[in-house]
PDB file of C-alpha atoms in Angstrom:
ATOM      1  CA  UNK A 141     -90.269-158.135  60.162  1.00 66.00           C
ATOM      2  CA  UNK A 142     -91.891-158.821  56.946  1.00 80.00           C
ATOM      3  CA  UNK A 143     -94.942-157.263  55.670  1.00 93.00           C
ATOM      4  CA  UNK A 144     -97.962-159.553  54.784  1.00 95.00           C
ATOM      5  CA  UNK A 145     -99.657-157.097  52.452  1.00 98.00           C
ATOM      6  CA  UNK A 146     -97.925-154.130  50.720  1.00 98.00           C
ATOM      7  CA  UNK A 147    -100.301-151.243  50.157  1.00 98.00           C
ATOM      8  CA  UNK A 148     -99.756-148.990  47.128  1.00 98.00           C
ATOM      9  CA  UNK A 149    -101.403-145.736  46.418  1.00 97.00           C
ATOM     10  CA  UNK A 150    -101.149-143.946  43.205  1.00 91.00           C
ATOM     11  CA  UNK A 151    -102.481-140.419  42.883  1.00 80.00           C
ATOM     12  CA  UNK A 152    -102.773-140.585  39.110  1.00 80.00           C
ATOM     13  CA  UNK A 153    -104.360-142.856  36.472  1.00 86.00           C
ATOM     14  CA  UNK A 154    -100.628-143.185  34.700  1.00 83.00           C
ATOM     15  CA  UNK A 155     -99.195-144.878  37.918  1.00 83.00           C
ATOM     16  CA  UNK A 156    -102.230-147.327  38.149  1.00 90.00           C
ATOM     17  CA  UNK A 157    -101.740-148.252  34.576  1.00 91.00           C
ATOM     18  CA  UNK A 158     -98.077-149.287  35.216  1.00 90.00           C
ATOM     19  CA  UNK A 159     -99.005-151.445  38.152  1.00 93.00           C
ATOM     20  CA  UNK A 160    -101.889-152.982  36.051  1.00 94.00           C
ATOM     21  CA  UNK A 161     -99.135-154.278  33.565  1.00 93.00           C
ATOM     22  CA  UNK A 162     -96.939-155.589  36.207  1.00 94.00           C
ATOM     23  CA  UNK A 163     -98.973-157.058  39.015  1.00 96.00           C
ATOM     24  CA  UNK A 164    -100.478-160.524  38.790  1.00 95.00           C
ATOM     25  CA  UNK A 165    -103.983-159.527  39.735  1.00 96.00           C
ATOM     26  CA  UNK A 166    -106.220-161.941  41.753  1.00 97.00           C
ATOM     27  CA  UNK A 167    -109.089-160.043  42.762  1.00 98.00           C
ATOM     28  CA  UNK A 168    -110.470-156.415  43.017  1.00 97.00           C
ATOM     29  CA  UNK A 169    -113.286-154.626  45.011  1.00 98.00           C
ATOM     30  CA  UNK A 170    -114.747-151.385  44.930  1.00 98.00           C
ATOM     31  CA  UNK A 171    -115.596-149.339  47.888  1.00 97.00           C
ATOM     32  CA  UNK A 172    -116.646-145.810  48.170  1.00 97.00           C
ATOM     33  CA  UNK A 173    -116.104-145.473  44.521  1.00 96.00           C
ATOM     34  CA  UNK A 174    -112.418-146.600  44.761  1.00 96.00           C
ATOM     35  CA  UNK A 175    -111.399-149.868  43.206  1.00 97.00           C
ATOM     36  CA  UNK A 176    -108.861-151.725  45.188  1.00 98.00           C
ATOM     37  CA  UNK A 177    -106.661-154.419  43.241  1.00 98.00           C
ATOM     38  CA  UNK A 178    -105.057-157.347  44.997  1.00 98.00           C
ATOM     39  CA  UNK A 179    -102.383-159.647  43.812  1.00 98.00           C
ATOM     40  CA  UNK A 180     -98.628-160.093  43.580  1.00 97.00           C
ATOM     41  CA  UNK A 181     -95.669-158.392  42.526  1.00 97.00           C
ATOM     42  CA  UNK A 182     -92.113-160.010  42.755  1.00 95.00           C
ATOM     43  CA  UNK A 183     -94.022-162.847  44.602  1.00 95.00           C
ATOM     44  CA  UNK A 184     -95.026-160.329  47.385  1.00 96.00           C
ATOM     45  CA  UNK A 185     -98.777-159.771  48.151  1.00 98.00           C
ATOM     46  CA  UNK A 186     -99.849-156.255  47.172  1.00 98.00           C
ATOM     47  CA  UNK A 187    -103.038-154.102  47.072  1.00 98.00           C
ATOM     48  CA  UNK A 188    -103.284-151.076  45.304  1.00 98.00           C
ATOM     49  CA  UNK A 189    -105.489-148.302  44.165  1.00 97.00           C
ATOM     50  CA  UNK A 190    -105.889-144.669  42.905  1.00 95.00           C
ATOM     51  CA  UNK A 191    -106.589-142.173  45.722  1.00 91.00           C
ATOM     52  CA  UNK A 192    -108.019-139.268  43.456  1.00 89.00           C
ATOM     53  CA  UNK A 193    -107.020-135.687  44.186  1.00 92.00           C
ATOM     54  CA  UNK A 194    -107.159-133.926  47.442  1.00 94.00           C
ATOM     55  CA  UNK A 195    -106.811-134.745  51.128  1.00 96.00           C
ATOM     56  CA  UNK A 196    -110.325-136.161  51.743  1.00 96.00           C
ATOM     57  CA  UNK A 197    -110.070-138.557  48.827  1.00 96.00           C
ATOM     58  CA  UNK A 198    -106.697-139.524  50.096  1.00 96.00           C
ATOM     59  CA  UNK A 199    -107.707-140.229  53.725  1.00 97.00           C
ATOM     60  CA  UNK A 200    -110.785-142.148  52.642  1.00 97.00           C
ATOM     61  CA  UNK A 201    -108.774-144.205  50.351  1.00 97.00           C
ATOM     62  CA  UNK A 202    -106.020-145.062  52.868  1.00 98.00           C
ATOM     63  CA  UNK A 203    -108.280-145.863  55.649  1.00 98.00           C
ATOM     64  CA  UNK A 204    -110.214-148.516  53.308  1.00 98.00           C
ATOM     65  CA  UNK A 205    -106.706-149.711  52.076  1.00 98.00           C
ATOM     66  CA  UNK A 206    -105.905-150.417  55.814  1.00 98.00           C
ATOM     67  CA  UNK A 207    -109.329-152.058  56.372  1.00 98.00           C
ATOM     68  CA  UNK A 208    -108.288-154.447  53.589  1.00 98.00           C
ATOM     69  CA  UNK A 209    -105.353-155.787  55.163  1.00 98.00           C
ATOM     70  CA  UNK A 210    -102.430-153.389  54.101  1.00 98.00           C
ATOM     71  CA  UNK A 211     -99.870-153.468  56.973  1.00 97.00           C
ATOM     72  CA  UNK A 212     -97.526-150.710  55.262  1.00 98.00           C
ATOM     73  CA  UNK A 213     -98.496-147.895  52.911  1.00 98.00           C
ATOM     74  CA  UNK A 214     -96.298-146.776  49.761  1.00 98.00           C
ATOM     75  CA  UNK A 215     -97.734-143.498  48.120  1.00 96.00           C
ATOM     76  CA  UNK A 216     -96.383-142.474  44.805  1.00 92.00           C
ATOM     77  CA  UNK A 217     -97.186-139.356  42.676  1.00 88.00           C
ATOM     78  CA  UNK A 218     -95.816-136.169  41.494  1.00 87.00           C
ATOM     79  CA  UNK A 219     -95.325-132.752  43.290  1.00 88.00           C
ATOM     80  CA  UNK A 220     -94.143-129.241  42.954  1.00 88.00           C
ATOM     81  CA  UNK A 221     -90.632-128.622  43.990  1.00 89.00           C
ATOM     82  CA  UNK A 222     -90.413-126.324  47.245  1.00 91.00           C
ATOM     83  CA  UNK A 223     -86.600-126.724  47.927  1.00 91.00           C
ATOM     84  CA  UNK A 224     -84.654-124.717  45.507  1.00 89.00           C
ATOM     85  CA  UNK A 225     -82.121-127.300  45.082  1.00 90.00           C
ATOM     86  CA  UNK A 226     -84.620-129.757  43.401  1.00 91.00           C
ATOM     87  CA  UNK A 227     -85.347-129.750  39.614  1.00 87.00           C
ATOM     88  CA  UNK A 228     -87.828-131.235  37.419  1.00 84.00           C
ATOM     89  CA  UNK A 229     -87.484-134.973  37.475  1.00 86.00           C
ATOM     90  CA  UNK A 230     -85.952-135.176  40.804  1.00 91.00           C
ATOM     91  CA  UNK A 231     -87.391-137.420  43.712  1.00 94.00           C
ATOM     92  CA  UNK A 232     -88.501-136.446  47.254  1.00 96.00           C
ATOM     93  CA  UNK A 233     -88.692-139.289  49.794  1.00 97.00           C
ATOM     94  CA  UNK A 234     -90.833-138.116  52.913  1.00 98.00           C
ATOM     95  CA  UNK A 235     -89.146-137.814  56.349  1.00 98.00           C
ATOM     96  CA  UNK A 236     -92.300-136.588  57.459  1.00 98.00           C
ATOM     97  CA  UNK A 237     -95.644-134.909  56.215  1.00 98.00           C
ATOM     98  CA  UNK A 238     -97.738-131.803  57.453  1.00 97.00           C
ATOM     99  CA  UNK A 239    -100.533-130.110  56.162  1.00 95.00           C
ATOM    100  CA  UNK A 240     -99.442-126.552  55.150  1.00 93.00           C
ATOM    101  CA  UNK A 241    -103.149-125.438  54.810  1.00 89.00           C
ATOM    102  CA  UNK A 242    -103.968-126.198  58.245  1.00 91.00           C
ATOM    103  CA  UNK A 243    -103.993-122.761  59.927  1.00 89.00           C
ATOM    104  CA  UNK A 244    -105.509-121.874  63.042  1.00 91.00           C
ATOM    105  CA  UNK A 245    -103.115-119.122  63.801  1.00 89.00           C
ATOM    106  CA  UNK A 246    -105.740-116.660  65.009  1.00 91.00           C
ATOM    107  CA  UNK A 247    -106.447-119.207  68.012  1.00 93.00           C
ATOM    108  CA  UNK A 248    -102.845-119.217  68.687  1.00 90.00           C
ATOM    109  CA  UNK A 249    -101.479-122.305  67.037  1.00 91.00           C
ATOM    110  CA  UNK A 250     -98.702-122.547  64.606  1.00 88.00           C
ATOM    111  CA  UNK A 251     -99.388-122.914  61.072  1.00 88.00           C
ATOM    112  CA  UNK A 252     -99.510-126.796  60.283  1.00 82.00           C
ATOM    113  CA  UNK A 253    -100.743-127.539  63.884  1.00 84.00           C
ATOM    114  CA  UNK A 254    -103.919-129.674  64.054  1.00 93.00           C
ATOM    115  CA  UNK A 255    -105.756-128.163  67.341  1.00 92.00           C
ATOM    116  CA  UNK A 256    -105.822-130.837  70.260  1.00 93.00           C
ATOM    117  CA  UNK A 257    -104.611-133.677  67.963  1.00 93.00           C
ATOM    118  CA  UNK A 258    -101.615-135.754  69.471  1.00 89.00           C
ATOM    119  CA  UNK A 259     -99.399-134.606  66.538  1.00 94.00           C
ATOM    120  CA  UNK A 260     -99.361-132.563  63.429  1.00 93.00           C
ATOM    121  CA  UNK A 261     -96.228-133.649  61.714  1.00 95.00           C
ATOM    122  CA  UNK A 262     -96.049-137.406  60.776  1.00 98.00           C
ATOM    123  CA  UNK A 263     -92.817-139.007  60.467  1.00 98.00           C
ATOM    124  CA  UNK A 264     -92.411-141.552  57.833  1.00 98.00           C
ATOM    125  CA  UNK A 265     -91.201-145.124  58.558  1.00 98.00           C
ATOM    126  CA  UNK A 266     -87.356-145.194  58.732  1.00 97.00           C
ATOM    127  CA  UNK A 267     -87.166-148.539  57.240  1.00 97.00           C
ATOM    128  CA  UNK A 268     -89.314-147.698  54.370  1.00 98.00           C
ATOM    129  CA  UNK A 269     -87.363-144.332  53.884  1.00 98.00           C
ATOM    130  CA  UNK A 270     -84.202-146.242  53.622  1.00 97.00           C
ATOM    131  CA  UNK A 271     -85.595-148.560  51.053  1.00 97.00           C
ATOM    132  CA  UNK A 272     -86.858-145.778  49.040  1.00 97.00           C
ATOM    133  CA  UNK A 273     -83.568-143.706  49.185  1.00 97.00           C
ATOM    134  CA  UNK A 274     -81.638-146.902  48.073  1.00 97.00           C
ATOM    135  CA  UNK A 275     -83.949-147.560  45.299  1.00 97.00           C
ATOM    136  CA  UNK A 276     -83.664-143.853  44.119  1.00 96.00           C
ATOM    137  CA  UNK A 277     -79.947-144.141  44.368  1.00 96.00           C
ATOM    138  CA  UNK A 278     -79.860-147.273  42.300  1.00 96.00           C
ATOM    139  CA  UNK A 279     -82.356-145.795  39.593  1.00 96.00           C
ATOM    140  CA  UNK A 280     -81.667-142.162  39.596  1.00 95.00           C
ATOM    141  CA  UNK A 281     -78.089-141.421  41.244  1.00 96.00           C
ATOM    142  CA  UNK A 282     -77.892-137.736  42.277  1.00 94.00           C
ATOM    143  CA  UNK A 283     -81.450-136.762  41.638  1.00 94.00           C
ATOM    144  CA  UNK A 284     -83.321-137.701  44.976  1.00 94.00           C
ATOM    145  CA  UNK A 285     -83.336-136.201  48.396  1.00 95.00           C
ATOM    146  CA  UNK A 286     -85.038-136.880  51.836  1.00 97.00           C
ATOM    147  CA  UNK A 287     -87.355-134.138  53.146  1.00 97.00           C
ATOM    148  CA  UNK A 288     -90.584-132.821  54.306  1.00 97.00           C
ATOM    149  CA  UNK A 289     -93.619-133.318  52.237  1.00 97.00           C
ATOM    150  CA  UNK A 290     -96.117-130.143  52.696  1.00 96.00           C
ATOM    151  CA  UNK A 291     -99.675-131.106  51.637  1.00 95.00           C
ATOM    152  CA  UNK A 292    -102.667-128.744  51.051  1.00 93.00           C
ATOM    153  CA  UNK A 293    -105.873-128.549  48.884  1.00 90.00           C
ATOM    154  CA  UNK A 294    -104.197-125.928  46.701  1.00 88.00           C
ATOM    155  CA  UNK A 295    -102.188-126.215  43.473  1.00 84.00           C
ATOM    156  CA  UNK A 296     -99.214-124.034  44.340  1.00 80.00           C
ATOM    157  CA  UNK A 297     -98.252-121.774  41.488  1.00 78.00           C
ATOM    158  CA  UNK A 298     -96.620-118.580  43.176  1.00 80.00           C
ATOM    159  CA  UNK A 299     -92.897-118.107  43.760  1.00 82.00           C
ATOM    160  CA  UNK A 300     -93.803-116.107  46.817  1.00 83.00           C
ATOM    161  CA  UNK A 301     -95.624-118.967  48.321  1.00 85.00           C
ATOM    162  CA  UNK A 302     -93.169-121.385  47.336  1.00 83.00           C
ATOM    163  CA  UNK A 303     -90.379-119.231  49.294  1.00 84.00           C
ATOM    164  CA  UNK A 304     -92.661-119.026  52.268  1.00 83.00           C
ATOM    165  CA  UNK A 305     -93.322-122.662  52.458  1.00 85.00           C
ATOM    166  CA  UNK A 306     -89.617-123.405  52.319  1.00 85.00           C
ATOM    167  CA  UNK A 307     -88.534-120.784  54.747  1.00 87.00           C
ATOM    168  CA  UNK A 308     -91.427-121.063  57.365  1.00 85.00           C
ATOM    169  CA  UNK A 309     -92.273-124.862  57.109  1.00 88.00           C
ATOM    170  CA  UNK A 310     -88.833-126.340  55.759  1.00 92.00           C
ATOM    171  CA  UNK A 311     -90.714-128.236  52.871  1.00 93.00           C
ATOM    172  CA  UNK A 312     -89.065-130.074  50.227  1.00 94.00           C
ATOM    173  CA  UNK A 313     -92.194-130.436  48.174  1.00 93.00           C
ATOM    174  CA  UNK A 314     -95.849-129.355  47.996  1.00 93.00           C
ATOM    175  CA  UNK A 315     -98.611-131.775  46.810  1.00 93.00           C
ATOM    176  CA  UNK A 316    -102.298-132.451  47.672  1.00 94.00           C
ATOM    177  CA  UNK A 317    -102.545-135.815  49.491  1.00 96.00           C
ATOM    178  CA  UNK A 318     -99.313-137.129  51.312  1.00 96.00           C
ATOM    179  CA  UNK A 319    -100.113-135.533  54.752  1.00 97.00           C
ATOM    180  CA  UNK A 320    -103.574-137.239  54.748  1.00 97.00           C
ATOM    181  CA  UNK A 321    -102.196-140.536  53.870  1.00 98.00           C
ATOM    182  CA  UNK A 322     -99.716-139.933  56.635  1.00 98.00           C
ATOM    183  CA  UNK A 323    -102.027-138.896  59.338  1.00 98.00           C
ATOM    184  CA  UNK A 324    -104.330-142.014  58.606  1.00 98.00           C
ATOM    185  CA  UNK A 325    -101.463-144.391  58.681  1.00 98.00           C
ATOM    186  CA  UNK A 326    -100.164-142.750  61.962  1.00 97.00           C
ATOM    187  CA  UNK A 327    -103.639-143.071  63.729  1.00 97.00           C
ATOM    188  CA  UNK A 328    -103.690-146.732  62.824  1.00 98.00           C
ATOM    189  CA  UNK A 329    -100.010-147.266  63.599  1.00 97.00           C
ATOM    190  CA  UNK A 330     -99.046-148.459  60.133  1.00 98.00           C
ATOM    191  CA  UNK A 331     -95.693-147.602  58.515  1.00 98.00           C
ATOM    192  CA  UNK A 332     -95.610-145.389  55.386  1.00 98.00           C
ATOM    193  CA  UNK A 333     -93.466-143.602  53.010  1.00 98.00           C
ATOM    194  CA  UNK A 334     -94.471-140.850  50.483  1.00 97.00           C
ATOM    195  CA  UNK A 335     -92.349-140.632  47.262  1.00 96.00           C
ATOM    196  CA  UNK A 336     -92.935-137.757  45.015  1.00 93.00           C
ATOM    197  CA  UNK A 337     -91.529-137.001  41.520  1.00 89.00           C
ATOM    198  CA  UNK A 338     -91.019-133.493  40.893  1.00 87.00           C
ATOM    199  CA  UNK A 339     -93.240-132.282  37.812  1.00 80.00           C
ATOM    200  CA  UNK A 340     -92.904-128.767  38.002  1.00 71.00           C
ATOM    201  CA  UNK A 341     -91.121-125.933  40.128  1.00 70.00           C
ATOM    202  CA  UNK A 342     -94.444-124.863  41.926  1.00 60.00           C
ATOM    203  CA  UNK A 343     -93.510-121.210  40.675  1.00 63.00           C
ATOM    204  CA  UNK A 344     -96.208-120.413  38.125  1.00 62.00           C
ATOM    205  CA  UNK A 345     -94.763-122.431  35.206  1.00 60.00           C
ATOM    206  CA  UNK A 346     -96.769-125.399  36.287  1.00 54.00           C
ATOM    207  CA  UNK A 347     -99.241-124.990  33.515  1.00 58.00           C
ATOM    208  CA  UNK A 348     -96.223-125.450  31.079  1.00 56.00           C
ATOM    209  CA  UNK A 349     -94.572-128.102  32.901  1.00 58.00           C
ATOM    210  CA  UNK A 350     -97.142-130.424  34.602  1.00 62.00           C
ATOM    211  CA  UNK A 351     -98.734-132.233  31.491  1.00 67.00           C
ATOM    212  CA  UNK A 352     -95.211-132.500  29.975  1.00 68.00           C
ATOM    213  CA  UNK A 353     -93.489-134.228  32.806  1.00 73.00           C
ATOM    214  CA  UNK A 354     -96.411-136.032  34.503  1.00 73.00           C
ATOM    215  CA  UNK A 355     -96.038-139.379  32.434  1.00 78.00           C
ATOM    216  CA  UNK A 356     -92.241-139.205  33.052  1.00 81.00           C
ATOM    217  CA  UNK A 357     -92.584-138.515  36.900  1.00 78.00           C
ATOM    218  CA  UNK A 358     -95.086-141.443  37.013  1.00 79.00           C
ATOM    219  CA  UNK A 359     -92.624-143.839  35.259  1.00 84.00           C
ATOM    220  CA  UNK A 360     -89.929-142.757  37.761  1.00 87.00           C
ATOM    221  CA  UNK A 361     -92.271-143.357  40.719  1.00 86.00           C
ATOM    222  CA  UNK A 362     -93.434-146.798  39.456  1.00 88.00           C
ATOM    223  CA  UNK A 363     -89.870-147.691  39.215  1.00 92.00           C
ATOM    224  CA  UNK A 364     -88.857-146.938  42.675  1.00 94.00           C
ATOM    225  CA  UNK A 365     -92.016-148.847  43.999  1.00 94.00           C
ATOM    226  CA  UNK A 366     -91.034-152.075  41.888  1.00 95.00           C
ATOM    227  CA  UNK A 367     -87.668-151.733  43.399  1.00 96.00           C
ATOM    228  CA  UNK A 368     -88.871-151.304  47.044  1.00 97.00           C
ATOM    229  CA  UNK A 369     -91.244-154.314  46.540  1.00 96.00           C
ATOM    230  CA  UNK A 370     -88.255-156.439  45.384  1.00 95.00           C
ATOM    231  CA  UNK A 371     -86.238-155.417  48.326  1.00 95.00           C
ATOM    232  CA  UNK A 372     -88.816-155.197  51.147  1.00 92.00           C
TER     233      UNK A 372
END
């Protein structure tokens, strides 16, 4: 079943600038301070925007994107590697997303559980995951894996926290938006996939690595999005 309008969300300005260079933009609208651009990419209808940082920005951004007609969502950006087999520049394609900073354990809920919500771990769309995996294999063979994306309003920069997140929540990478995008899509029954390029190891060296690798990671993310749109 084809998608009528592909929604694309970038977390950073570098990603949006790349889309501006390649999308034939027909219109734009600003809602809640977020500008949405509509046009075509490889003759496919797309709508794209920049989410801003953090879970609230991502949730608002995603709901408005869906209200404007997106019937699938591709979210790209950078993340800190949590799985020790990942290196800077590698790609993580979400199999699911969960909020690592949702913690109601004093009330008897496991970490990551959203109390009284239908689910707390949000599975990505299998078709979009396979499209993203195929794109990554074509573009960056041997440098991508499928895994769980952990999200929280924290910039992880501690080896101890990385070890904890990997061992207790089986995370592949940590970032600040993906699970919000995933939850909004899930609530609206809209397919999604999160694609993250590793800009750092989330281990305390982020202040050295993050700026240096953000541009490269954003370019990698854009190339995967471009490939997915071609094959979708």
